[in-house]
GROMACS .gro file of C-alpha atoms in nm:
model
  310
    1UNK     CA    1   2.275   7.182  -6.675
    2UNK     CA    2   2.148   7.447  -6.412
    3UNK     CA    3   1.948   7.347  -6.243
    4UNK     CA    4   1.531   7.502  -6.216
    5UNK     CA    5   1.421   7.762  -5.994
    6UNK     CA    6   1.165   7.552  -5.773
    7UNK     CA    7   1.455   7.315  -5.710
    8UNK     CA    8   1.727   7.584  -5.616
    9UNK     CA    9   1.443   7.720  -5.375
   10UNK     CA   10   1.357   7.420  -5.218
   11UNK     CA   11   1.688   7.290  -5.199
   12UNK     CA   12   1.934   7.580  -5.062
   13UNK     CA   13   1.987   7.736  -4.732
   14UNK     CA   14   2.093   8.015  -4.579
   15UNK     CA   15   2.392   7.843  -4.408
   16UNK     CA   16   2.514   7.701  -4.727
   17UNK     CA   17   2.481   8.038  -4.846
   18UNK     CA   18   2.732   8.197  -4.544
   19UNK     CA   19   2.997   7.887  -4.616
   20UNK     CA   20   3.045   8.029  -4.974
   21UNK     CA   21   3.065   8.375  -4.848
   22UNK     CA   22   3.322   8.235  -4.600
   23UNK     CA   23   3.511   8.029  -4.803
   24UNK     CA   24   3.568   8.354  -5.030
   25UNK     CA   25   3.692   8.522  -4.738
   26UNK     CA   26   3.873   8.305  -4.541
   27UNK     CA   27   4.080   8.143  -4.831
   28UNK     CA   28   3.993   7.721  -4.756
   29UNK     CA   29   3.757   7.545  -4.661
   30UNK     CA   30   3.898   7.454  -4.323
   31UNK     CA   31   3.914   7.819  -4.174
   32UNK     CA   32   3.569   7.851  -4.374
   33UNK     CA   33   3.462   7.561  -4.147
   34UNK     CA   34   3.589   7.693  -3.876
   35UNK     CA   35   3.439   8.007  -3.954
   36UNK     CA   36   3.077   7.932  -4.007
   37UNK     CA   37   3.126   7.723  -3.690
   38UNK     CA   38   3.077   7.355  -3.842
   39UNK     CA   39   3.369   7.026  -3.906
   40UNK     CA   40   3.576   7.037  -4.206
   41UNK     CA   41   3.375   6.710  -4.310
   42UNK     CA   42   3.081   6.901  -4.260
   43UNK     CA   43   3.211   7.195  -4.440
   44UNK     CA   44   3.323   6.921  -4.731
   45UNK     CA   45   2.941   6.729  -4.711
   46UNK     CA   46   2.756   7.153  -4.742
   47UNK     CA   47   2.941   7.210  -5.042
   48UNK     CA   48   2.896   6.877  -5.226
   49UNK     CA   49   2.545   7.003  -5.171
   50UNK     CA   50   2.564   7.349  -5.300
   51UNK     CA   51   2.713   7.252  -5.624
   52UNK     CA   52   2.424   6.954  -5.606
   53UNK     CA   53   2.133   7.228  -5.534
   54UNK     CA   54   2.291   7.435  -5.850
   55UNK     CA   55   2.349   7.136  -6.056
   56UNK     CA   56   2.698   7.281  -6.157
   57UNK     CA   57   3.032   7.247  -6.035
   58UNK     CA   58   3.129   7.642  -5.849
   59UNK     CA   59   3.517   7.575  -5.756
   60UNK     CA   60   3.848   7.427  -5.893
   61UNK     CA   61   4.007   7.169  -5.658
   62UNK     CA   62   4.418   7.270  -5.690
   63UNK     CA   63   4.683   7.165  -5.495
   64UNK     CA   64   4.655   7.558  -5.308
   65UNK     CA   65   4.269   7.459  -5.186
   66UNK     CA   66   3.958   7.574  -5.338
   67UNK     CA   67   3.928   7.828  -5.627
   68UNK     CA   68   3.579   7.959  -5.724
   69UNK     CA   69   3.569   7.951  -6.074
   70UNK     CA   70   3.313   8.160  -6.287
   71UNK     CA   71   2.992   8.039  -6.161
   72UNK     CA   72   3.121   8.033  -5.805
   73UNK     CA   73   3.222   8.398  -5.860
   74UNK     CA   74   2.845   8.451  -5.982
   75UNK     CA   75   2.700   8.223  -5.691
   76UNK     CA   76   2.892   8.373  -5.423
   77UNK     CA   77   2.820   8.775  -5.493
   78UNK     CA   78   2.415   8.727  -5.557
   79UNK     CA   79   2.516   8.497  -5.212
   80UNK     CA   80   2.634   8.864  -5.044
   81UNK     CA   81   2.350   9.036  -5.188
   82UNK     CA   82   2.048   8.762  -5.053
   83UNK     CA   83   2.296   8.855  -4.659
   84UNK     CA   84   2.323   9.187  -4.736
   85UNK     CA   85   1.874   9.193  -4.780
   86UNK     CA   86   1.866   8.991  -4.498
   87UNK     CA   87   2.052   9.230  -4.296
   88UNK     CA   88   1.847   9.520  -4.456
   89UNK     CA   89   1.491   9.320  -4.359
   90UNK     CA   90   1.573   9.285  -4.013
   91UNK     CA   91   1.666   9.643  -3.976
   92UNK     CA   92   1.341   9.771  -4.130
   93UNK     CA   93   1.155   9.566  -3.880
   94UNK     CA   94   1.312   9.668  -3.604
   95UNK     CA   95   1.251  10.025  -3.693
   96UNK     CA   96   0.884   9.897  -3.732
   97UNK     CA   97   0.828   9.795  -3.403
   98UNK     CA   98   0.981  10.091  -3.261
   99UNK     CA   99   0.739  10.290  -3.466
  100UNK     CA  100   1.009  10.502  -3.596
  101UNK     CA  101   1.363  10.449  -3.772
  102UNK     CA  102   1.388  10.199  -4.040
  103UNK     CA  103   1.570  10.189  -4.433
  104UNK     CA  104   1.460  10.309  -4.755
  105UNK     CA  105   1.604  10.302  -5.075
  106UNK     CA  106   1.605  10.576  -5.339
  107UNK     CA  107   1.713  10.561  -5.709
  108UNK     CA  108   1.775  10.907  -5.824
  109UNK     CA  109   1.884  11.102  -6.169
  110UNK     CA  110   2.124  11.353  -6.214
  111UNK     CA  111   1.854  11.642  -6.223
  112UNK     CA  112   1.658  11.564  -5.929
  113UNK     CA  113   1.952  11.522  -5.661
  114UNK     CA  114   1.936  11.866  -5.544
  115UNK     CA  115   1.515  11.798  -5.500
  116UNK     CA  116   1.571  11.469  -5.287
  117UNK     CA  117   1.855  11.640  -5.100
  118UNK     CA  118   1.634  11.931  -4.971
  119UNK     CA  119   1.347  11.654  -4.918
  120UNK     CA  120   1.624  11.376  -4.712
  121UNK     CA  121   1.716  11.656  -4.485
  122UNK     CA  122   1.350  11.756  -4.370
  123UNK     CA  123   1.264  11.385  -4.284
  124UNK     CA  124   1.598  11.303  -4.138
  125UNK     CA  125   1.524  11.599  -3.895
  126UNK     CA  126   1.162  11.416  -3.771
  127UNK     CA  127   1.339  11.054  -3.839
  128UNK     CA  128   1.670  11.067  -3.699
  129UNK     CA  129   1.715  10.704  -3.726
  130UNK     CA  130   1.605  10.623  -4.070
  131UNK     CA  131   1.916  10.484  -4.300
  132UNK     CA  132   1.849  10.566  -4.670
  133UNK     CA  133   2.044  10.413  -4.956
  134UNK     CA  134   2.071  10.644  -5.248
  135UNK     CA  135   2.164  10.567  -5.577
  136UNK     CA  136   2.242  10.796  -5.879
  137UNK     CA  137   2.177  10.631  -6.220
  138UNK     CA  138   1.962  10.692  -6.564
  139UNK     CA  139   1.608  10.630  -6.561
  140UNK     CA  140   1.687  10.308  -6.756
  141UNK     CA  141   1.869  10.133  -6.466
  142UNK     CA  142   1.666  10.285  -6.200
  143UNK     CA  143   1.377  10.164  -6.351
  144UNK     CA  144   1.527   9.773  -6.352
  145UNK     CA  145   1.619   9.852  -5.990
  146UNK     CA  146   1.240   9.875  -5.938
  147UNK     CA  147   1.160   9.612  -6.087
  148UNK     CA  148   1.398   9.377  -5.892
  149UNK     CA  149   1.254   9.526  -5.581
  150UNK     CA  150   1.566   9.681  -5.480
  151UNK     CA  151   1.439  10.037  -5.490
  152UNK     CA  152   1.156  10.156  -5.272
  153UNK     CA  153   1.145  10.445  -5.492
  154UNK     CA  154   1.275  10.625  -5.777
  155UNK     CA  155   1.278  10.982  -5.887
  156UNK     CA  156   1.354  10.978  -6.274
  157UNK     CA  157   1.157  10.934  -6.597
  158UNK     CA  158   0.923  10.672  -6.719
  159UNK     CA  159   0.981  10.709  -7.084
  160UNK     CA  160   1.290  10.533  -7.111
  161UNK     CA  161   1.087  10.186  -7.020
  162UNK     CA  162   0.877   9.955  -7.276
  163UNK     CA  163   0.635   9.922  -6.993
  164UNK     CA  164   0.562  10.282  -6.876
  165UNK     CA  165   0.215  10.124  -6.702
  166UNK     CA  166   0.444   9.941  -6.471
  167UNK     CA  167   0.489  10.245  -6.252
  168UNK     CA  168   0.254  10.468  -6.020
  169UNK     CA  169   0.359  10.794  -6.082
  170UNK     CA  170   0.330  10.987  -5.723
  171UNK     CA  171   0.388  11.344  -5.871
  172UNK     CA  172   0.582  11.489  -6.144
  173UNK     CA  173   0.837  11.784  -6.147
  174UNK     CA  174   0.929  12.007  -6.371
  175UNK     CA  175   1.326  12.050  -6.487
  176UNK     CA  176   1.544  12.348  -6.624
  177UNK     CA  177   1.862  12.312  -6.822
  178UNK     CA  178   2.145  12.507  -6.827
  179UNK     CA  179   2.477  12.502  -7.071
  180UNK     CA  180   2.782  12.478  -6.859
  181UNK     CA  181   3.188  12.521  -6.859
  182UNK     CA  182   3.503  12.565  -6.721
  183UNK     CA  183   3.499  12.947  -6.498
  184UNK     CA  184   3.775  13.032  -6.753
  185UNK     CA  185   3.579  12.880  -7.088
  186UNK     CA  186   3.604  13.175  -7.355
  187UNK     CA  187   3.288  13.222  -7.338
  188UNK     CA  188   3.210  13.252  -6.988
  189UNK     CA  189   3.184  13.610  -7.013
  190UNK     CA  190   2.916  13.641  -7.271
  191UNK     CA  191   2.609  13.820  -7.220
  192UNK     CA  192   2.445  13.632  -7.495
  193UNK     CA  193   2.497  13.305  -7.665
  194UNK     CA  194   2.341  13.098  -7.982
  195UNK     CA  195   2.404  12.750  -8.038
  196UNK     CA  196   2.572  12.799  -8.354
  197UNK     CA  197   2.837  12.980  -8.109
  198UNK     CA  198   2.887  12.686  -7.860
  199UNK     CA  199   2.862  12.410  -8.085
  200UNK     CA  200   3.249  12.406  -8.212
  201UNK     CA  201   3.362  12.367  -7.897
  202UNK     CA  202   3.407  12.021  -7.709
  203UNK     CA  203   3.106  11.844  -7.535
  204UNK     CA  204   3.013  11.638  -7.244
  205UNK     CA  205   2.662  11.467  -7.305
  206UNK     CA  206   2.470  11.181  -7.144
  207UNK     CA  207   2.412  10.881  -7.330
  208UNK     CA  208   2.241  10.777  -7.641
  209UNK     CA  209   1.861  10.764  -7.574
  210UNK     CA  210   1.874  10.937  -7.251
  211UNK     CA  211   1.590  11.259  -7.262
  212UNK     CA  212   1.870  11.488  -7.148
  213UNK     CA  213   2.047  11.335  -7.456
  214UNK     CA  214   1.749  11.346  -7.719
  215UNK     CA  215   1.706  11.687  -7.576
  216UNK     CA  216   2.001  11.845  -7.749
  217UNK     CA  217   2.002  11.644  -8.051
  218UNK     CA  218   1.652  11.788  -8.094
  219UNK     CA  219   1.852  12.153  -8.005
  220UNK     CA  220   2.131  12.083  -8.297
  221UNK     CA  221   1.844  11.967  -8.554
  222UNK     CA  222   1.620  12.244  -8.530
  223UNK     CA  223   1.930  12.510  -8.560
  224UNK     CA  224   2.031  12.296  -8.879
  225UNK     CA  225   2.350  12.211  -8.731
  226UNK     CA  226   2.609  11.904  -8.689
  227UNK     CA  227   2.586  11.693  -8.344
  228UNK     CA  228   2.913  11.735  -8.190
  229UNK     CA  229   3.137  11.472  -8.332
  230UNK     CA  230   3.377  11.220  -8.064
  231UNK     CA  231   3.201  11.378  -7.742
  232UNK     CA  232   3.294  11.242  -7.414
  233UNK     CA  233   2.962  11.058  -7.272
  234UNK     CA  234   2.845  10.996  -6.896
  235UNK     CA  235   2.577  10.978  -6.641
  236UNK     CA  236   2.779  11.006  -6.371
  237UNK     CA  237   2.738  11.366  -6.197
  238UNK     CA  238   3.089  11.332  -6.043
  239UNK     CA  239   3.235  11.254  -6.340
  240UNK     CA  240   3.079  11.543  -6.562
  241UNK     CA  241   3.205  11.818  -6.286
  242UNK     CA  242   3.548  11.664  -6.275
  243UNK     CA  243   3.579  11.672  -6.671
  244UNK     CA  244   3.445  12.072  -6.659
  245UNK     CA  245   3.732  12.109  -6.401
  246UNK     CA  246   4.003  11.997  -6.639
  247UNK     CA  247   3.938  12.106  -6.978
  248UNK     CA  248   3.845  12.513  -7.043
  249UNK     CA  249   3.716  12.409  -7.393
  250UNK     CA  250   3.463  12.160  -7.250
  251UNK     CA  251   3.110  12.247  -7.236
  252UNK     CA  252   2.792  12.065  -7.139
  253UNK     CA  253   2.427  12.028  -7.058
  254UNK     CA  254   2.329  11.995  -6.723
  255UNK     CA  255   2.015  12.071  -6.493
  256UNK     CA  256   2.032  12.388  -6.355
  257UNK     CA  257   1.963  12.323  -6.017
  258UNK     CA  258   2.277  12.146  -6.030
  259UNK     CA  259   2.441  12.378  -6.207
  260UNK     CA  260   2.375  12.633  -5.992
  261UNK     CA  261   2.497  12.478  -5.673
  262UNK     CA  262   2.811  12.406  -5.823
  263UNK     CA  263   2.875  12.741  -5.957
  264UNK     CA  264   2.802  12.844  -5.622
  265UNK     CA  265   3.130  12.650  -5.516
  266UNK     CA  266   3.313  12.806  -5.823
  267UNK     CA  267   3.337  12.448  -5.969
  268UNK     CA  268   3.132  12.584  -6.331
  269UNK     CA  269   3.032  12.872  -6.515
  270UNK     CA  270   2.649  12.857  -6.650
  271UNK     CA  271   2.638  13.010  -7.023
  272UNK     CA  272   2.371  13.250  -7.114
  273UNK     CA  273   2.203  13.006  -7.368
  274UNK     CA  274   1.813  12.971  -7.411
  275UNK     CA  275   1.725  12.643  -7.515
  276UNK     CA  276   1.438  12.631  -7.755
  277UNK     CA  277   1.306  12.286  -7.591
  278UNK     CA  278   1.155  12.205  -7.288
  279UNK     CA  279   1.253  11.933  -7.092
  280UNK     CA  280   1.061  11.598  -6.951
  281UNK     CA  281   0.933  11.635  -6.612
  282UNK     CA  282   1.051  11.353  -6.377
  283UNK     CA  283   0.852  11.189  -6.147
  284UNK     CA  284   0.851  11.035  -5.823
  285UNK     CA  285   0.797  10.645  -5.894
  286UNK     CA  286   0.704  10.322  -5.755
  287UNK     CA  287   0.619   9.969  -5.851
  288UNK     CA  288   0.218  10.007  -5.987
  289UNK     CA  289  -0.011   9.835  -5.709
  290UNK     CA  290   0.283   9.809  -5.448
  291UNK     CA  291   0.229   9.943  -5.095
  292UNK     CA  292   0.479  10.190  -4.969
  293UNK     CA  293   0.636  10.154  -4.646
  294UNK     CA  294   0.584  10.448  -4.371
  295UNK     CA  295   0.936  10.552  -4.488
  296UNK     CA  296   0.897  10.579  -4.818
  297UNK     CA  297   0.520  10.743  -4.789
  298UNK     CA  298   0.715  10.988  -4.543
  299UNK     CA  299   0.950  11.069  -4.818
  300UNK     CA  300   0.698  11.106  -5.082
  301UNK     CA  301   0.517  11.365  -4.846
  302UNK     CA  302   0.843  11.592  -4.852
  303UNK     CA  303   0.889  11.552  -5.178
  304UNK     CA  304   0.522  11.671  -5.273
  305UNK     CA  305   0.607  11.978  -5.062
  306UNK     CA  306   0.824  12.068  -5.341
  307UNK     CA  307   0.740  12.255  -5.667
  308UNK     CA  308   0.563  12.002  -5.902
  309UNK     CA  309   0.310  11.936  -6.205
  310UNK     CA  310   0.039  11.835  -6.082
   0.00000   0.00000   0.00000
């Protein structure tokens, strides 16, 4: 049986923590020992009282050495991730004593890269020596990623979440769609286009229950016509470009801002069709009742220079 939180707590230390991440590396416990810079007894005695702490065994004795089996595997990452934060605390501080510098994290959806891109650059220009993580996901994960306390902020959308309270909304912006292909999709020459027109052809979409997703269901409905059938599905920005890059038939929804930069690159052609609904605004989020760190609140200033609902 696992053993309880309190007693994991109480119980483990950071040492124990770089001997797992060691012994993954190294390959056996004695250049793990050696490695961590303790005896191979020592190194035997640590792990006895790792798998003690955790109240389950973590590796399979074989005649090669030590083989983490599934738990270990799960021990030893969330053991890189508890170094890794470490690593990331110490860095923050420093940049807080120096009164400049330090790390924020960013979640960030599809629509609202180009937004944060134009907002990064400004503070990066007064802050050379802040290091921002950014991560691209939907609002779903993002949202989780707050909620861990692995995101300082995140710009996407609220209404994905059972808990919408959760979150301090720091300002809301708006966001235009825009119906992409291939440069050489049939009907990137149109001057004029109705869904009925577009909807034959294949699609890219974002998942079930995303807004971008609910969005064009809601488009197919109200023109009385059939949701594209077997449509290829993904958040992943990357991943929707390189998909319009190999198939001419493909089309898609996208924001336009991002549509627009990559037509400007020749990637996509944006298709003249007016979409009936609006979409959500996004906003700029944060754990509700948190305090922000200088970086963040220096982000959030840029980011409030920027077009917004108010």
């Amino acid at each position: 049986m696992i053993s309880s939180l309190p007693s994991i707590v109480s119980r483990l230390r950071l040492k124990q923590l770089r001997l797992l991440i060691a012994l993954e590396e190294q390959g056996s416990l004695h250049r793990a020992a050696e490695h961590v810079a303790i005896s191979q007894p020592g190194a035997t005695k640590a792990l006895h009282e790792i798998e003690t702490t955790f109240g389950a065994s973590l590796f399979t004795r074989t005649s090669q050495g030590l083989e983490a089996n599934d738990l270990g595997r799960c021990v030893i990452r969330y053991a890189r991730l508890i170094h890794s934060d470490l690593a990331h605390l110490r860095e923050e501080m420093i940049g807080i004593l120096r009164g400049h510098g330090g790390r924020l994290s960013v979640g960030i959806i599809m629509g609202a890269v180009p937004l944060l891109m134009r907002a990064l650059t400004r503070l990066r220009e007064k802050q050379p020596e802040l290091s921002v993580e950014i991560i691209e996901d939907t609002s779903a994960r993002l949202l989780s990623l707050i909620d861990q306390g692995r995101l300082d902020l995140a710009i996407c959308r609220t209404s994905v979440s059972r808990r919408p309270d959760a979150y301090d909304c720091l300002s809301l912006h708006e966001e235009k769609l825009a119906l992409v292909a291939h440069p050489q999709h049939p009907l990137a020459g149109a001057e004029r286009l109705e869904l009925h027109e577009v909807a034959p052809y294949r699609w890219a979409i974002y998942p079930a229950n995303m807004p971008m997703r609910l969005l064009l269901e809601r488009e197919f409905s109200q023109a009385g016509l059939e949701f594209p059938r077997y449509p290829l599905e993904t958040a992943s920005t990357f991943t929707l470009l390189s998909l319009l890059q190999e198939d001419p038939q493909l089309v898609a929804l996208m924001p336009h801002d991002v549509a627009a930069f990559s037509e400007g690159f020749g990637m996509i052609r944006r298709l003249p069709l007016t979409l009936r609904s609006r979409s959500e605004p996004y906003g700029v989020l944060s754990r509700r009742g948190s305090a922000l760190s200088a970086p963040a609140q220096l982000l959030v200033d840029e980011l409030q220079r920027e077009p917004r609902i108010d």
